């Protein structure tokens, strides 16, 4: 598909972050001009620019270096659509949130409920938890002999994903014997971990996660591209949009680099005590972008030491919201509650359909005024009204606008947020790409379940303070 890059460019409106609009809590133009700010900005931009494609910034090369992989993915996806009725991703964290967000954004909102002749692809599920009731529920609705399972874990030792794999592989082998291997695709590291060894032994079709791509930055590699292609999403368009955003963000001039500007806005706000970031898209298709972003932002920026080893305990807590839905559940807090938030609105200029509001209820003027308008006008008015209400209340907010929601604009948005996160981490002088806090919980889980090599952690847990009954209400 061809995309008009000029007309499909997403844009950033940060008027409501500025003191001239928002008042005393806002950012002043002079804040962008102080010597210390200019020095930190150039250092952060240089750090990200020089890091692209190196270390754990391999994700910045994904729009440029996957031509052969994409063709393999497209051929594999074509075969899956032809031969299978169900496609199930087994994964957690970035291995699941990215595929869920892209599926929700670019497929019919009731895709699985459509007849096959309209859907043209398998029903799609992502199992991103180990709740036993959830696994049982999945097995109740799929025919396992007509299902392709995509096991996604870079390390091959992710307990949740490998638990799912063990269960599914056991069932497949019981039902299909040697043909079980034809129902599993592994997406994992090419050079390390358990899953690649299992895949080679069992003979699974395999796609590889590049070494420099961490889970929360992996949607634009086979982790996300294969599931997207299976449901007939234009993955070349996704990568084209991501490439376009990378090219748009090659300057340290804030006025020419939207991802850098939004990182700076968030950084200055965090320094000013705004420790909560609300992500509020006004499109059901973008609902799970907020979930994906929450992991990206929280896991990347929530750190307790700087790169030089100093204690810092930085980060901003992400909150997920959906316009218009959460106007009726959260906006009361945003408008009249504490001055501790930055709200990111995401709007869409042109929705992919138009629904007119018909005539009726003439005797009720407070209902009839809606007649003759469209749902499109209503959701736009609600977004602008909410933006106005929180701005009037002096609460910081900015808006990202998509001309429409398609593969190209979504690819831009994904790369925009990844770049914003990288810039923000550099401004905070932290390691944006590690996750030691997550590892502590993983290690404790391994110890509790008796994984070899975790005796010391098991002893640590045994010696932890015991819960006191006086603090438990029964």
Short mmCIF file of C-alpha atoms in Angstrom, two decimals:
data_model
loop_
_atom_site.label_atom_id
_atom_site.label_comp_id
_atom_site.label_asym_id
_atom_site.label_seq_id
_atom_site.Cartn_x
_atom_site.Cartn_y
_atom_site.Cartn_z
CA UNK A 1 0.00 0.00 0.00
CA UNK A 2 1.22 3.52 -0.79
CA UNK A 3 1.03 6.28 1.82
CA UNK A 4 1.23 10.03 1.33
CA UNK A 5 3.89 10.82 3.91
CA UNK A 6 3.18 14.53 4.02
CA UNK A 7 -0.53 14.15 4.70
CA UNK A 8 -0.03 11.16 7.01
CA UNK A 9 2.49 12.85 9.33
CA UNK A 10 1.46 12.78 13.00
CA UNK A 11 1.80 16.05 14.89
CA UNK A 12 2.43 17.25 18.43
CA UNK A 13 0.46 20.10 20.03
CA UNK A 14 2.07 21.13 23.33
CA UNK A 15 0.32 24.50 23.83
CA UNK A 16 -1.19 23.30 27.09
CA UNK A 17 2.20 22.53 28.60
CA UNK A 18 3.29 26.15 28.45
CA UNK A 19 2.93 28.69 31.26
CA UNK A 20 1.45 31.25 28.85
CA UNK A 21 -1.56 28.93 28.55
CA UNK A 22 -1.62 26.80 31.69
CA UNK A 23 -0.39 29.25 34.29
CA UNK A 24 2.20 28.91 37.04
CA UNK A 25 2.65 25.12 36.68
CA UNK A 26 3.52 25.41 33.02
CA UNK A 27 6.86 25.41 31.26
CA UNK A 28 8.34 28.78 30.34
CA UNK A 29 10.06 29.51 27.03
CA UNK A 30 13.12 30.51 29.04
CA UNK A 31 13.28 26.98 30.49
CA UNK A 32 14.45 25.82 27.06
CA UNK A 33 17.28 28.38 26.95
CA UNK A 34 19.23 28.00 30.19
CA UNK A 35 22.87 26.91 29.74
CA UNK A 36 22.39 23.79 31.88
CA UNK A 37 19.30 22.74 29.93
CA UNK A 38 20.98 23.24 26.55
CA UNK A 39 23.99 21.25 27.71
CA UNK A 40 21.85 18.37 29.03
CA UNK A 41 19.69 18.37 25.91
CA UNK A 42 22.60 18.12 23.50
CA UNK A 43 24.23 15.43 25.62
CA UNK A 44 21.02 13.37 25.75
CA UNK A 45 20.35 13.72 22.03
CA UNK A 46 23.93 12.78 21.17
CA UNK A 47 23.75 9.75 23.47
CA UNK A 48 20.65 8.42 21.72
CA UNK A 49 21.86 9.29 18.22
CA UNK A 50 25.22 7.58 18.72
CA UNK A 51 23.59 4.61 20.40
CA UNK A 52 21.21 3.76 17.57
CA UNK A 53 21.81 0.23 16.34
CA UNK A 54 24.28 -0.48 19.14
CA UNK A 55 23.91 -2.30 22.46
CA UNK A 56 20.24 -2.43 23.40
CA UNK A 57 19.23 0.12 20.78
CA UNK A 58 19.00 -2.41 17.97
CA UNK A 59 15.33 -1.46 17.65
CA UNK A 60 16.38 1.76 15.91
CA UNK A 61 17.68 -0.30 12.95
CA UNK A 62 14.57 -2.46 12.52
CA UNK A 63 12.96 -0.32 9.78
CA UNK A 64 16.15 -0.63 7.72
CA UNK A 65 17.49 -4.18 8.04
CA UNK A 66 14.60 -6.65 7.79
CA UNK A 67 13.74 -6.96 4.10
CA UNK A 68 14.47 -10.71 3.90
CA UNK A 69 12.86 -11.38 7.27
CA UNK A 70 9.71 -9.54 6.22
CA UNK A 71 9.39 -11.66 3.09
CA UNK A 72 9.77 -14.84 5.17
CA UNK A 73 7.15 -13.57 7.61
CA UNK A 74 4.72 -12.76 4.81
CA UNK A 75 5.09 -16.22 3.26
CA UNK A 76 4.66 -17.89 6.64
CA UNK A 77 1.62 -15.77 7.44
CA UNK A 78 0.05 -16.62 4.09
CA UNK A 79 0.44 -20.33 4.84
CA UNK A 80 -1.03 -19.92 8.33
CA UNK A 81 -4.07 -18.06 7.00
CA UNK A 82 -4.63 -20.87 4.51
CA UNK A 83 -4.18 -23.82 6.86
CA UNK A 84 -5.23 -22.78 10.35
CA UNK A 85 -8.41 -21.55 11.99
CA UNK A 86 -6.76 -20.10 15.12
CA UNK A 87 -3.51 -18.29 15.84
CA UNK A 88 -2.41 -18.01 19.46
CA UNK A 89 0.53 -16.00 20.79
CA UNK A 90 2.07 -17.41 23.96
CA UNK A 91 4.03 -14.63 25.65
CA UNK A 92 4.03 -11.95 28.31
CA UNK A 93 5.16 -8.33 28.65
CA UNK A 94 6.47 -6.86 25.40
CA UNK A 95 5.97 -10.20 23.68
CA UNK A 96 2.24 -9.82 24.20
CA UNK A 97 1.39 -6.13 24.67
CA UNK A 98 2.77 -5.06 21.29
CA UNK A 99 0.88 -7.70 19.28
CA UNK A 100 -2.31 -6.93 21.23
CA UNK A 101 -1.99 -3.18 20.63
CA UNK A 102 -1.29 -3.53 16.90
CA UNK A 103 -4.11 -6.04 16.42
CA UNK A 104 -6.59 -3.77 18.20
CA UNK A 105 -5.43 -0.73 16.25
CA UNK A 106 -5.48 -2.10 12.72
CA UNK A 107 -8.03 -4.92 12.66
CA UNK A 108 -11.81 -4.84 12.87
CA UNK A 109 -12.76 -4.17 16.49
CA UNK A 110 -14.77 -7.42 16.53
CA UNK A 111 -12.37 -9.31 14.28
CA UNK A 112 -12.81 -12.72 15.93
CA UNK A 113 -16.59 -12.48 15.65
CA UNK A 114 -16.57 -11.89 11.90
CA UNK A 115 -17.40 -14.77 9.52
CA UNK A 116 -14.28 -16.37 8.05
CA UNK A 117 -15.14 -15.17 4.53
CA UNK A 118 -14.88 -11.56 5.77
CA UNK A 119 -12.09 -12.09 8.27
CA UNK A 120 -9.92 -13.98 5.76
CA UNK A 121 -7.62 -15.13 8.51
CA UNK A 122 -7.52 -17.22 11.68
CA UNK A 123 -9.08 -16.10 14.93
CA UNK A 124 -6.44 -14.36 16.99
CA UNK A 125 -5.65 -14.71 20.69
CA UNK A 126 -2.79 -13.58 22.92
CA UNK A 127 -2.32 -15.48 26.16
CA UNK A 128 -0.36 -13.09 28.36
CA UNK A 129 -1.03 -14.50 31.82
CA UNK A 130 -0.80 -17.77 33.74
CA UNK A 131 -4.20 -17.66 35.39
CA UNK A 132 -5.26 -21.33 35.11
CA UNK A 133 -8.85 -20.32 34.37
CA UNK A 134 -7.66 -18.34 31.37
CA UNK A 135 -5.79 -21.29 29.89
CA UNK A 136 -8.79 -23.56 30.43
CA UNK A 137 -11.06 -20.98 28.81
CA UNK A 138 -8.82 -20.79 25.72
CA UNK A 139 -8.83 -24.55 25.33
CA UNK A 140 -12.62 -24.49 25.52
CA UNK A 141 -12.96 -22.29 22.43
CA UNK A 142 -10.19 -23.39 20.08
CA UNK A 143 -9.70 -26.61 18.17
CA UNK A 144 -6.08 -27.32 19.01
CA UNK A 145 -5.62 -29.40 15.85
CA UNK A 146 -6.50 -26.31 13.80
CA UNK A 147 -4.34 -23.89 15.79
CA UNK A 148 -0.89 -22.42 15.21
CA UNK A 149 0.88 -21.39 18.39
CA UNK A 150 3.58 -18.71 18.38
CA UNK A 151 5.83 -19.08 21.45
CA UNK A 152 7.62 -15.78 22.07
CA UNK A 153 10.44 -15.42 24.59
CA UNK A 154 13.93 -14.13 23.93
CA UNK A 155 15.54 -15.87 26.87
CA UNK A 156 13.59 -19.09 26.56
CA UNK A 157 13.35 -19.15 30.33
CA UNK A 158 10.41 -16.81 30.92
CA UNK A 159 8.43 -18.86 33.42
CA UNK A 160 5.01 -17.72 32.24
CA UNK A 161 5.64 -18.32 28.55
CA UNK A 162 7.43 -21.63 29.02
CA UNK A 163 4.61 -22.82 31.29
CA UNK A 164 2.17 -22.10 28.50
CA UNK A 165 4.45 -23.87 26.04
CA UNK A 166 4.78 -26.98 28.21
CA UNK A 167 1.00 -27.27 28.53
CA UNK A 168 0.29 -26.71 24.84
CA UNK A 169 3.13 -28.90 23.58
CA UNK A 170 1.97 -31.75 25.80
CA UNK A 171 -1.59 -31.53 24.45
CA UNK A 172 -0.38 -31.28 20.85
CA UNK A 173 1.86 -34.32 21.17
CA UNK A 174 -0.94 -36.33 22.75
CA UNK A 175 -3.26 -35.47 19.87
CA UNK A 176 -0.90 -35.20 16.91
CA UNK A 177 2.28 -37.05 17.79
CA UNK A 178 5.17 -36.11 15.49
CA UNK A 179 2.98 -33.58 13.66
CA UNK A 180 2.84 -31.41 16.79
CA UNK A 181 5.90 -29.53 15.54
CA UNK A 182 3.88 -28.19 12.61
CA UNK A 183 1.66 -26.28 15.07
CA UNK A 184 4.37 -24.31 16.87
CA UNK A 185 6.49 -21.37 15.73
CA UNK A 186 9.23 -20.15 18.05
CA UNK A 187 10.27 -16.49 18.19
CA UNK A 188 13.41 -16.24 20.29
CA UNK A 189 17.12 -15.41 20.42
CA UNK A 190 19.24 -16.97 17.70
CA UNK A 191 22.31 -17.29 19.86
CA UNK A 192 21.27 -17.95 23.46
CA UNK A 193 18.59 -19.32 25.75
CA UNK A 194 16.52 -22.45 26.06
CA UNK A 195 13.85 -21.95 23.42
CA UNK A 196 16.26 -21.93 20.50
CA UNK A 197 17.65 -25.28 21.70
CA UNK A 198 14.13 -26.68 22.07
CA UNK A 199 13.16 -25.34 18.63
CA UNK A 200 16.17 -26.95 16.96
CA UNK A 201 15.53 -30.26 18.69
CA UNK A 202 11.81 -30.31 17.89
CA UNK A 203 12.13 -28.89 14.36
CA UNK A 204 9.99 -25.77 14.86
CA UNK A 205 9.82 -22.96 12.35
CA UNK A 206 11.80 -20.18 14.03
CA UNK A 207 12.06 -16.41 13.86
CA UNK A 208 14.74 -14.50 15.69
CA UNK A 209 14.71 -11.54 18.06
CA UNK A 210 17.83 -9.43 17.45
CA UNK A 211 20.26 -9.32 20.38
CA UNK A 212 19.92 -5.54 20.72
CA UNK A 213 16.11 -5.55 20.96
CA UNK A 214 14.53 -5.85 24.40
CA UNK A 215 10.98 -7.06 24.95
CA UNK A 216 9.31 -3.68 25.35
CA UNK A 217 11.04 -2.41 22.19
CA UNK A 218 10.30 -5.51 20.10
CA UNK A 219 7.02 -4.84 18.31
CA UNK A 220 8.72 -3.97 15.02
CA UNK A 221 10.73 -7.21 14.83
CA UNK A 222 9.25 -10.73 14.32
CA UNK A 223 7.74 -10.57 17.83
CA UNK A 224 5.09 -8.21 16.50
CA UNK A 225 5.42 -8.50 12.73
CA UNK A 226 4.48 -12.19 12.48
CA UNK A 227 1.21 -11.90 14.46
CA UNK A 228 0.37 -8.72 12.53
CA UNK A 229 1.00 -10.37 9.17
CA UNK A 230 -1.13 -13.38 10.12
CA UNK A 231 -4.17 -11.09 10.54
CA UNK A 232 -3.25 -9.37 7.26
CA UNK A 233 -1.89 -6.11 8.67
CA UNK A 234 0.43 -4.22 6.32
CA UNK A 235 3.73 -4.82 8.15
CA UNK A 236 5.71 -3.04 5.45
CA UNK A 237 3.56 0.01 6.15
CA UNK A 238 4.31 -0.27 9.87
CA UNK A 239 8.05 -0.29 9.20
CA UNK A 240 7.74 2.52 6.66
CA UNK A 241 5.97 4.67 9.25
CA UNK A 242 8.60 3.87 11.86
CA UNK A 243 11.38 4.75 9.40
CA UNK A 244 9.64 8.03 8.59
CA UNK A 245 9.54 8.96 12.29
CA UNK A 246 13.22 8.10 12.72
CA UNK A 247 14.06 10.42 9.84
CA UNK A 248 11.87 13.16 11.36
CA UNK A 249 13.77 12.93 14.66
CA UNK A 250 17.37 13.40 13.52
CA UNK A 251 17.75 16.95 14.82
CA UNK A 252 18.48 18.25 18.31
CA UNK A 253 16.32 21.27 17.45
CA UNK A 254 13.24 20.81 19.64
CA UNK A 255 11.01 22.45 17.06
CA UNK A 256 12.02 19.84 14.48
CA UNK A 257 12.04 16.70 16.64
CA UNK A 258 8.62 15.89 18.15
CA UNK A 259 9.80 12.85 20.14
CA UNK A 260 12.62 14.88 21.68
CA UNK A 261 10.25 17.74 22.51
CA UNK A 262 7.78 15.45 24.26
CA UNK A 263 10.63 13.82 26.22
CA UNK A 264 11.81 17.26 27.32
CA UNK A 265 8.29 18.29 28.31
CA UNK A 266 7.92 15.17 30.43
CA UNK A 267 11.41 15.54 31.91
CA UNK A 268 10.88 19.15 32.95
CA UNK A 269 7.49 18.19 34.38
CA UNK A 270 8.98 15.32 36.37
CA UNK A 271 11.56 17.69 37.83
CA UNK A 272 8.59 19.83 38.86
CA UNK A 273 6.89 16.98 40.73
CA UNK A 274 4.62 15.65 37.98
CA UNK A 275 5.18 11.99 38.75
CA UNK A 276 2.09 10.57 37.00
CA UNK A 277 1.71 10.38 33.24
CA UNK A 278 -1.78 9.69 31.88
CA UNK A 279 -2.07 8.21 28.40
CA UNK A 280 -5.57 8.88 27.02
CA UNK A 281 -6.28 7.98 23.38
CA UNK A 282 -9.62 8.98 21.83
CA UNK A 283 -10.07 5.91 19.65
CA UNK A 284 -11.00 2.38 20.66
CA UNK A 285 -8.40 1.17 18.20
CA UNK A 286 -5.70 2.82 20.31
CA UNK A 287 -6.93 1.53 23.66
CA UNK A 288 -4.13 -0.99 24.07
CA UNK A 289 -1.46 1.42 22.87
CA UNK A 290 -1.85 2.85 26.38
CA UNK A 291 -1.12 -0.60 27.85
CA UNK A 292 1.92 -1.07 25.61
CA UNK A 293 3.16 2.44 26.44
CA UNK A 294 2.71 1.86 30.18
CA UNK A 295 5.25 -0.97 30.12
CA UNK A 296 7.62 0.95 27.84
CA UNK A 297 7.59 4.06 30.05
CA UNK A 298 7.52 2.39 33.48
CA UNK A 299 10.06 -0.36 32.89
CA UNK A 300 12.45 1.96 31.07
CA UNK A 301 12.41 4.97 33.39
CA UNK A 302 11.72 3.54 36.85
CA UNK A 303 15.31 3.26 38.10
CA UNK A 304 17.06 3.71 41.43
CA UNK A 305 20.59 4.60 40.26
CA UNK A 306 22.09 6.88 37.63
CA UNK A 307 24.67 5.77 35.08
CA UNK A 308 27.33 7.04 37.47
CA UNK A 309 25.96 4.92 40.32
CA UNK A 310 24.28 7.65 42.33
CA UNK A 311 20.95 6.97 44.04
CA UNK A 312 18.11 8.66 42.17
CA UNK A 313 14.77 6.76 42.35
CA UNK A 314 13.33 8.41 39.25
CA UNK A 315 10.45 7.62 36.95
CA UNK A 316 6.90 8.60 36.19
CA UNK A 317 3.95 6.32 36.91
CA UNK A 318 1.92 5.68 33.73
CA UNK A 319 -1.87 5.57 33.97
CA UNK A 320 -4.04 4.12 31.22
CA UNK A 321 -7.26 5.86 30.21
CA UNK A 322 -9.60 5.79 27.20
CA UNK A 323 -11.54 8.70 25.83
CA UNK A 324 -14.50 9.04 26.01
CA UNK A 325 -14.99 6.11 28.42
CA UNK A 326 -12.76 7.41 31.20
CA UNK A 327 -14.16 10.92 31.14
CA UNK A 328 -16.85 9.24 33.22
CA UNK A 329 -14.43 7.50 35.58
CA UNK A 330 -11.13 9.39 35.88
CA UNK A 331 -11.35 12.95 34.56
CA UNK A 332 -12.94 14.25 37.76
CA UNK A 333 -9.63 13.45 39.47
CA UNK A 334 -7.57 14.94 36.65
CA UNK A 335 -9.51 18.21 36.65
CA UNK A 336 -9.91 18.82 40.38
CA UNK A 337 -7.33 16.54 41.99
CA UNK A 338 -3.63 17.08 42.72
CA UNK A 339 -1.27 18.92 40.39
CA UNK A 340 0.88 15.80 39.94
CA UNK A 341 0.05 14.66 36.39
CA UNK A 342 0.82 15.19 32.74
CA UNK A 343 -1.96 14.04 30.43
CA UNK A 344 -1.14 12.85 26.92
CA UNK A 345 -4.18 12.90 24.66
CA UNK A 346 -4.10 11.04 21.36
CA UNK A 347 -6.61 12.20 18.76
CA UNK A 348 -7.53 11.08 15.26
CA UNK A 349 -8.51 13.59 12.57
CA UNK A 350 -10.40 11.18 10.34
CA UNK A 351 -11.93 7.98 11.70
CA UNK A 352 -12.21 5.05 9.31
CA UNK A 353 -15.99 5.22 9.27
CA UNK A 354 -18.72 7.80 9.79
CA UNK A 355 -21.88 7.14 11.80
CA UNK A 356 -24.69 9.70 11.59
CA UNK A 357 -26.98 10.44 14.51
CA UNK A 358 -30.55 10.20 13.16
CA UNK A 359 -33.47 12.53 13.83
CA UNK A 360 -35.65 11.82 16.84
CA UNK A 361 -36.73 12.86 20.35
CA UNK A 362 -37.93 16.25 19.08
CA UNK A 363 -39.81 16.86 22.32
CA UNK A 364 -36.57 16.60 24.32
CA UNK A 365 -34.25 19.45 23.29
CA UNK A 366 -31.41 18.20 25.50
CA UNK A 367 -31.39 15.00 23.42
CA UNK A 368 -32.52 16.34 20.06
CA UNK A 369 -29.56 18.72 19.79
CA UNK A 370 -27.44 15.69 18.90
CA UNK A 371 -29.51 14.94 15.81
CA UNK A 372 -27.93 15.85 12.50
CA UNK A 373 -24.45 15.43 13.90
CA UNK A 374 -22.21 12.35 13.69
CA UNK A 375 -20.52 10.18 16.28
CA UNK A 376 -17.30 11.45 14.72
CA UNK A 377 -18.21 15.03 15.66
CA UNK A 378 -19.24 13.93 19.13
CA UNK A 379 -16.00 12.15 20.01
CA UNK A 380 -13.94 15.05 18.63
CA UNK A 381 -15.98 17.54 20.64
CA UNK A 382 -15.55 15.42 23.77
CA UNK A 383 -11.78 15.28 23.30
CA UNK A 384 -11.51 19.03 22.78
CA UNK A 385 -13.85 19.72 25.69
CA UNK A 386 -11.85 17.51 28.06
CA UNK A 387 -8.63 19.15 26.92
CA UNK A 388 -10.21 22.53 27.62
CA UNK A 389 -11.53 21.49 31.03
CA UNK A 390 -8.21 20.21 32.35
CA UNK A 391 -6.36 23.17 30.84
CA UNK A 392 -8.77 25.59 32.52
CA UNK A 393 -8.02 23.77 35.77
CA UNK A 394 -4.31 24.41 35.28
CA UNK A 395 -3.35 20.80 34.59
CA UNK A 396 -0.53 20.02 32.16
CA UNK A 397 -1.51 18.22 28.95
CA UNK A 398 -0.44 17.82 25.36
CA UNK A 399 -1.99 16.17 22.31
CA UNK A 400 -0.64 13.86 19.63
CA UNK A 401 -2.81 13.88 16.51
CA UNK A 402 -2.94 11.12 13.90
CA UNK A 403 -4.38 12.11 10.50
CA UNK A 404 -6.04 8.68 10.48
CA UNK A 405 -5.27 5.29 12.00
CA UNK A 406 -3.46 3.00 9.58
CA UNK A 407 -0.26 0.95 9.45
CA UNK A 408 1.86 3.95 8.48
CA UNK A 409 0.61 6.26 11.23
CA UNK A 410 0.75 3.47 13.82
CA UNK A 411 4.35 2.72 12.84
CA UNK A 412 5.13 6.39 13.38
CA UNK A 413 3.44 6.38 16.78
CA UNK A 414 5.27 3.26 17.99
CA UNK A 415 8.65 4.69 17.00
CA UNK A 416 7.72 8.11 18.40
CA UNK A 417 7.13 6.61 21.85
CA UNK A 418 10.26 4.46 21.72
CA UNK A 419 12.38 7.50 20.82
CA UNK A 420 10.64 9.63 23.45
CA UNK A 421 11.47 6.99 26.05
CA UNK A 422 15.11 6.77 24.97
CA UNK A 423 15.50 10.56 25.09
CA UNK A 424 13.79 10.75 28.50
CA UNK A 425 16.08 8.06 29.90
CA UNK A 426 19.14 9.91 28.59
CA UNK A 427 17.91 13.15 30.17
CA UNK A 428 17.49 11.31 33.47
CA UNK A 429 21.01 9.86 33.07
CA UNK A 430 19.84 6.28 33.69
CA UNK A 431 20.10 2.94 31.93
CA UNK A 432 16.86 3.02 29.94
CA UNK A 433 17.17 -0.56 28.75
CA UNK A 434 17.77 -2.68 31.85
CA UNK A 435 15.13 -3.93 34.31
CA UNK A 436 16.72 -5.01 37.60
CA UNK A 437 13.48 -4.50 39.52
CA UNK A 438 11.75 -7.03 37.29
CA UNK A 439 14.60 -9.47 37.67
CA UNK A 440 14.27 -9.45 41.48
CA UNK A 441 10.68 -10.65 41.22
CA UNK A 442 11.64 -13.27 38.64
CA UNK A 443 14.42 -14.61 40.82
CA UNK A 444 12.12 -14.87 43.83
CA UNK A 445 9.61 -16.80 41.73
CA UNK A 446 12.31 -19.20 40.55
CA UNK A 447 13.38 -19.79 44.16
CA UNK A 448 9.83 -20.41 45.37
CA UNK A 449 9.27 -23.01 42.65
CA UNK A 450 12.56 -24.81 43.24
CA UNK A 451 14.56 -23.83 40.15
CA UNK A 452 18.15 -25.16 40.44
CA UNK A 453 20.76 -22.56 41.27
CA UNK A 454 18.51 -20.37 43.44
CA UNK A 455 19.26 -21.84 46.87
CA UNK A 456 20.60 -18.55 48.21
CA UNK A 457 17.47 -16.67 47.13
CA UNK A 458 15.33 -19.45 48.62
CA UNK A 459 17.15 -19.01 51.93
CA UNK A 460 16.68 -15.25 51.74
CA UNK A 461 12.93 -15.73 51.29
CA UNK A 462 12.79 -18.20 54.17
CA UNK A 463 14.44 -15.62 56.44
CA UNK A 464 12.18 -12.75 55.39
CA UNK A 465 9.93 -11.25 58.10
CA UNK A 466 6.90 -13.47 58.65
CA UNK A 467 3.40 -12.06 58.36
CA UNK A 468 1.68 -11.42 61.68
CA UNK A 469 -1.86 -12.64 62.19
CA UNK A 470 -2.78 -9.46 64.06
CA UNK A 471 -2.49 -7.58 60.77
CA UNK A 472 -4.79 -9.98 58.89
CA UNK A 473 -8.55 -9.53 59.11
CA UNK A 474 -10.53 -12.71 58.57
#
